[in-house]
Structures are given as C-alpha cells and as structure tokens.
Short mmCIF file of C-alpha atoms in Angstrom, two decimals:
data_model
loop_
_atom_site.label_atom_id
_atom_site.label_comp_id
_atom_site.label_asym_id
_atom_site.label_seq_id
_atom_site.Cartn_x
_atom_site.Cartn_y
_atom_site.Cartn_z
CA MET A 1 -1.73 -14.69 17.70
CA PHE A 2 1.49 -12.65 17.72
CA LEU A 3 3.60 -15.30 15.93
CA THR A 4 1.19 -17.16 13.66
CA LEU A 5 2.24 -17.83 10.07
CA PRO A 6 -0.01 -15.04 8.70
CA THR A 7 1.37 -12.57 11.25
CA LEU A 8 4.95 -13.64 10.49
CA LEU A 9 4.30 -12.89 6.81
CA THR A 10 3.10 -9.43 7.81
CA TRP A 11 6.22 -8.93 9.94
CA ALA A 12 8.33 -10.07 6.97
CA ARG A 13 6.70 -7.33 4.89
CA ILE A 14 7.76 -4.74 7.46
CA VAL A 15 11.30 -6.15 7.69
CA ALA A 16 11.63 -6.11 3.89
CA ILE A 17 10.96 -2.37 3.65
CA PRO A 18 14.49 -1.27 4.66
CA LEU A 19 15.86 -3.94 2.32
CA ILE A 20 13.99 -2.45 -0.64
CA VAL A 21 15.12 1.06 0.31
CA GLY A 22 18.67 -0.11 1.01
CA LEU A 23 19.03 -1.58 -2.47
CA PHE A 24 19.14 1.95 -3.89
CA TYR A 25 22.25 2.71 -1.83
CA LEU A 26 24.27 -0.26 -3.09
CA PRO A 27 27.15 0.35 -5.49
CA LEU A 28 25.48 -1.57 -8.31
CA PRO A 29 24.31 -0.50 -11.77
CA MET A 30 20.91 1.20 -11.53
CA ALA A 31 19.33 -1.33 -13.92
CA GLN A 32 20.33 -4.14 -11.56
CA ILE A 33 19.06 -2.24 -8.50
CA ASN A 34 15.76 -1.53 -10.27
CA LEU A 35 15.31 -5.21 -11.10
CA LEU A 36 16.15 -6.35 -7.56
CA ALA A 37 13.89 -3.73 -5.94
CA CYS A 38 11.03 -4.53 -8.31
CA GLY A 39 11.34 -8.28 -7.67
CA LEU A 40 11.54 -7.84 -3.91
CA PHE A 41 8.56 -5.47 -3.94
CA ILE A 42 6.48 -7.99 -5.91
CA ILE A 43 7.35 -10.80 -3.48
CA VAL A 44 6.61 -8.60 -0.47
CA ALA A 45 3.35 -7.31 -1.97
CA LEU A 46 2.21 -10.89 -2.60
CA THR A 47 2.61 -11.63 1.12
CA ASP A 48 -0.22 -9.15 1.70
CA TRP A 49 -2.58 -11.45 -0.18
CA ALA A 50 -1.01 -14.60 1.32
CA ASP A 51 -1.25 -13.53 4.96
CA GLY A 52 -4.95 -12.73 4.69
CA TRP A 53 -5.69 -15.94 2.81
CA LEU A 54 -3.73 -18.03 5.33
CA ALA A 55 -5.32 -16.30 8.31
CA ARG A 56 -8.80 -17.18 7.03
CA ARG A 57 -7.81 -20.66 5.83
CA LEU A 58 -6.01 -21.61 9.07
CA ASN A 59 -8.57 -19.81 11.24
CA GLN A 60 -5.79 -17.62 12.63
CA THR A 61 -7.40 -14.22 12.27
CA SER A 62 -6.71 -11.87 15.14
CA SER A 63 -7.26 -8.26 16.09
CA PHE A 64 -3.47 -7.83 16.23
CA GLY A 65 -3.13 -9.17 12.68
CA ALA A 66 -5.98 -6.96 11.52
CA PHE A 67 -4.12 -3.98 13.01
CA LEU A 68 -0.64 -4.90 11.74
CA ASP A 69 -1.59 -5.79 8.15
CA PRO A 70 -2.67 -2.31 7.00
CA VAL A 71 0.24 -0.74 8.91
CA ALA A 72 2.66 -2.94 6.94
CA ASP A 73 0.93 -2.02 3.68
CA LYS A 74 1.10 1.69 4.41
CA PHE A 75 4.78 1.50 5.40
CA LEU A 76 5.57 -0.40 2.19
CA VAL A 77 3.72 2.04 -0.05
CA CYS A 78 5.04 5.16 1.70
CA ALA A 79 8.66 3.97 1.71
CA SER A 80 8.43 3.01 -1.97
CA LEU A 81 6.88 6.35 -2.89
CA LEU A 82 9.61 8.22 -1.03
CA ILE A 83 12.32 6.29 -2.89
CA LEU A 84 10.54 6.93 -6.20
CA LEU A 85 10.25 10.61 -5.29
CA GLN A 86 13.97 10.78 -4.50
CA LEU A 87 14.74 9.13 -7.86
CA GLY A 88 12.49 11.61 -9.69
CA ARG A 89 10.12 8.89 -10.88
CA VAL A 90 7.02 10.19 -9.13
CA ASN A 91 5.64 13.69 -8.74
CA ALA A 92 5.82 15.18 -5.22
CA LEU A 93 2.14 16.18 -5.29
CA VAL A 94 1.10 12.63 -6.21
CA ALA A 95 3.22 11.19 -3.39
CA LEU A 96 1.78 13.75 -0.95
CA ILE A 97 -1.81 12.94 -1.93
CA ILE A 98 -1.31 9.19 -1.61
CA ILE A 99 0.62 9.37 1.68
CA GLY A 100 -1.71 12.03 3.08
CA ARG A 101 -4.76 9.92 2.28
CA GLU A 102 -3.21 6.90 4.02
CA ILE A 103 -2.63 8.96 7.17
CA ALA A 104 -6.07 10.61 7.04
CA ILE A 105 -8.01 7.38 6.48
CA SER A 106 -6.01 5.57 9.17
CA ALA A 107 -6.83 8.33 11.63
CA LEU A 108 -10.48 8.31 10.54
CA ARG A 109 -10.72 4.54 11.02
CA GLU A 110 -9.14 4.79 14.47
CA TRP A 111 -11.56 7.52 15.52
CA MET A 112 -14.54 5.67 14.07
CA ALA A 113 -13.50 2.55 16.02
CA GLN A 114 -13.35 4.61 19.21
CA ILE A 115 -16.91 5.83 18.73
CA GLY A 116 -18.14 2.36 17.76
CA ALA A 117 -18.79 3.14 14.10
CA SER A 118 -15.94 1.30 12.40
CA ARG A 119 -18.32 -0.52 10.04
CA SER A 120 -19.05 2.74 8.26
CA VAL A 121 -15.42 2.94 7.08
CA ALA A 122 -14.84 -0.76 6.41
CA VAL A 123 -12.66 -1.61 3.41
CA HIS A 124 -14.58 -1.08 0.17
CA MET A 125 -13.91 -2.29 -3.39
CA LEU A 126 -12.90 1.25 -4.33
CA GLY A 127 -10.09 1.10 -1.78
CA LYS A 128 -9.05 -2.32 -3.07
CA ALA A 129 -8.98 -1.02 -6.65
CA LYS A 130 -6.87 1.93 -5.51
CA THR A 131 -4.42 -0.45 -3.85
CA ALA A 132 -4.17 -2.73 -6.89
CA VAL A 133 -3.51 0.15 -9.30
CA GLN A 134 -1.08 1.75 -6.85
CA MET A 135 0.89 -1.49 -6.42
CA ALA A 136 1.08 -2.06 -10.19
CA ALA A 137 2.28 1.52 -10.66
CA ILE A 138 4.98 1.15 -8.00
CA VAL A 139 6.20 -2.12 -9.56
CA LEU A 140 6.55 -0.46 -12.96
CA LEU A 141 8.16 2.68 -11.57
CA LEU A 142 10.66 0.65 -9.55
CA TYR A 143 11.55 -1.37 -12.66
CA ASP A 144 11.80 1.79 -14.82
CA ALA A 145 12.93 0.04 -18.01
CA PRO A 146 11.36 -1.50 -21.10
CA VAL A 147 9.59 -4.79 -20.34
CA LEU A 148 10.40 -7.38 -23.03
CA GLY A 149 11.07 -4.47 -25.37
CA LEU A 150 7.32 -3.89 -25.63
CA ILE A 151 6.16 -1.93 -22.62
CA ASP A 152 7.78 1.25 -21.35
CA ALA A 153 7.53 0.63 -17.60
CA HIS A 154 8.19 4.26 -16.75
CA VAL A 155 5.41 5.60 -19.00
CA TRP A 156 2.87 2.97 -17.91
CA GLY A 157 3.91 3.34 -14.26
CA THR A 158 3.45 7.11 -14.48
CA TRP A 159 -0.03 6.76 -15.98
CA LEU A 160 -0.98 4.18 -13.37
CA ILE A 161 0.32 6.28 -10.46
CA TYR A 162 -1.83 9.18 -11.72
CA ALA A 163 -4.80 6.79 -11.94
CA ALA A 164 -3.99 5.60 -8.40
CA CYS A 165 -3.90 9.22 -7.27
CA GLY A 166 -7.38 9.77 -8.73
CA LEU A 167 -8.65 6.60 -7.05
CA THR A 168 -6.97 7.75 -3.84
CA ILE A 169 -8.94 10.99 -3.83
CA TRP A 170 -12.17 9.23 -4.84
CA SER A 171 -11.84 6.58 -2.14
CA MET A 172 -11.00 9.18 0.50
CA VAL A 173 -14.12 11.16 -0.40
CA TYR A 174 -16.14 7.91 -0.30
CA TYR A 175 -14.88 6.99 3.19
CA LEU A 176 -15.42 10.52 4.49
CA GLN A 177 -19.00 10.52 3.16
CA LYS A 178 -19.67 7.18 4.85
CA ALA A 179 -18.24 8.48 8.14
CA LEU A 180 -19.93 11.88 8.06
CA PRO A 181 -23.23 10.85 9.72
CA ALA A 182 -21.40 9.30 12.67
CA ILE A 183 -19.03 12.28 12.87
CA ARG A 184 -21.98 14.70 12.94
CA ALA A 185 -23.77 12.61 15.58
CA LYS A 186 -20.73 12.55 17.89
CA ALA A 187 -19.63 16.15 17.26
CA GLY A 188 -22.88 17.62 18.49
#
C-alpha cells in the first residue's frame, strides 16, 4: 500500500510543500508569486480530498496511508503559516496556536493509540470545520490581493484565520475532553 494512487497523491502533497515555499524566493513580482502560490496550494489541498475519496473508492485504504495523510496536511499548513508569518500576513500568536494544536493533538492521538483508546480522539466535525476554515484563510492570505475587484483577500483571509484560530482552540479542548477519561484511567 506504499505506492497506491491515493498514497502517491499524499506524497505529491508533501513534495509540493517546498515548491510552494520556494515560490516566495523567486525573482518575480510579488503579485505573480502570490497567484502561483495560491493556485498551487489549492491544487495540493484538493489532493487531500481526492486521496481519501480514491482510497475508499478503490478499496486501497491502509494504515500507512492513514498515518501519512494527516502528516502531509500538517506539513502543508505549518509551512504555509510560516511563510505567511514571514510575509507579515498572519499574527505570530495565531500561527503558534494553530501549529501548537497540531503538534499537541498529534501527540495525543499517538498516545491514545498506544493505550488502545484511539476512538476517543477520532476525527470530529469540529476538526473538519477547523480545517476547512483554515484552508480557506490560507488561500486568501497567500493570494493577498483583491479578488475580481470585489473581495479583499487579505481582510477576509485575516478574519478567517482568526476564526480558524478560535476553532483550533475549541477543537483542541473538545479532543482533550474526550481523551480525559482514558488519560485518567491510565495515569492512575
């Protein structure tokens, strides 16, 4: 299951991360870089949906794919947030909260799997909503220009990244509450 089509899409997402970051070091006008980075991010983010759909459709789900998929997502989000932080398009505290939550929940899920309680921290709709808002915010902040002369991508991206930050905190609290009974049972 290492080289199935769904897993290859996940690998492609990981390989695309340095490409997105590297765009910001090219000697091109910033508006062109923003457009290229935004477009590449959208394509790469869509592979997250596509690899899961294909894995289920082609009956090619695997524990390796289930491991690699969220790792790719976290790398993509963290790398994008760091670029946006460097460009001054996202607040450092917001980036720290989002990245810190990703690390904390990943560690929590790993520990819960080790104690046989991974179902208590299974992906929830709150986490999916956080991801959707976060991805939309990153797209807008990467673009950072008026969209069709109607929408100020920077303003909307900023509002959405703050909303994503709120959802990040809320979902982290939710997952910690779900895990707390198992944590207490194993800590004693």
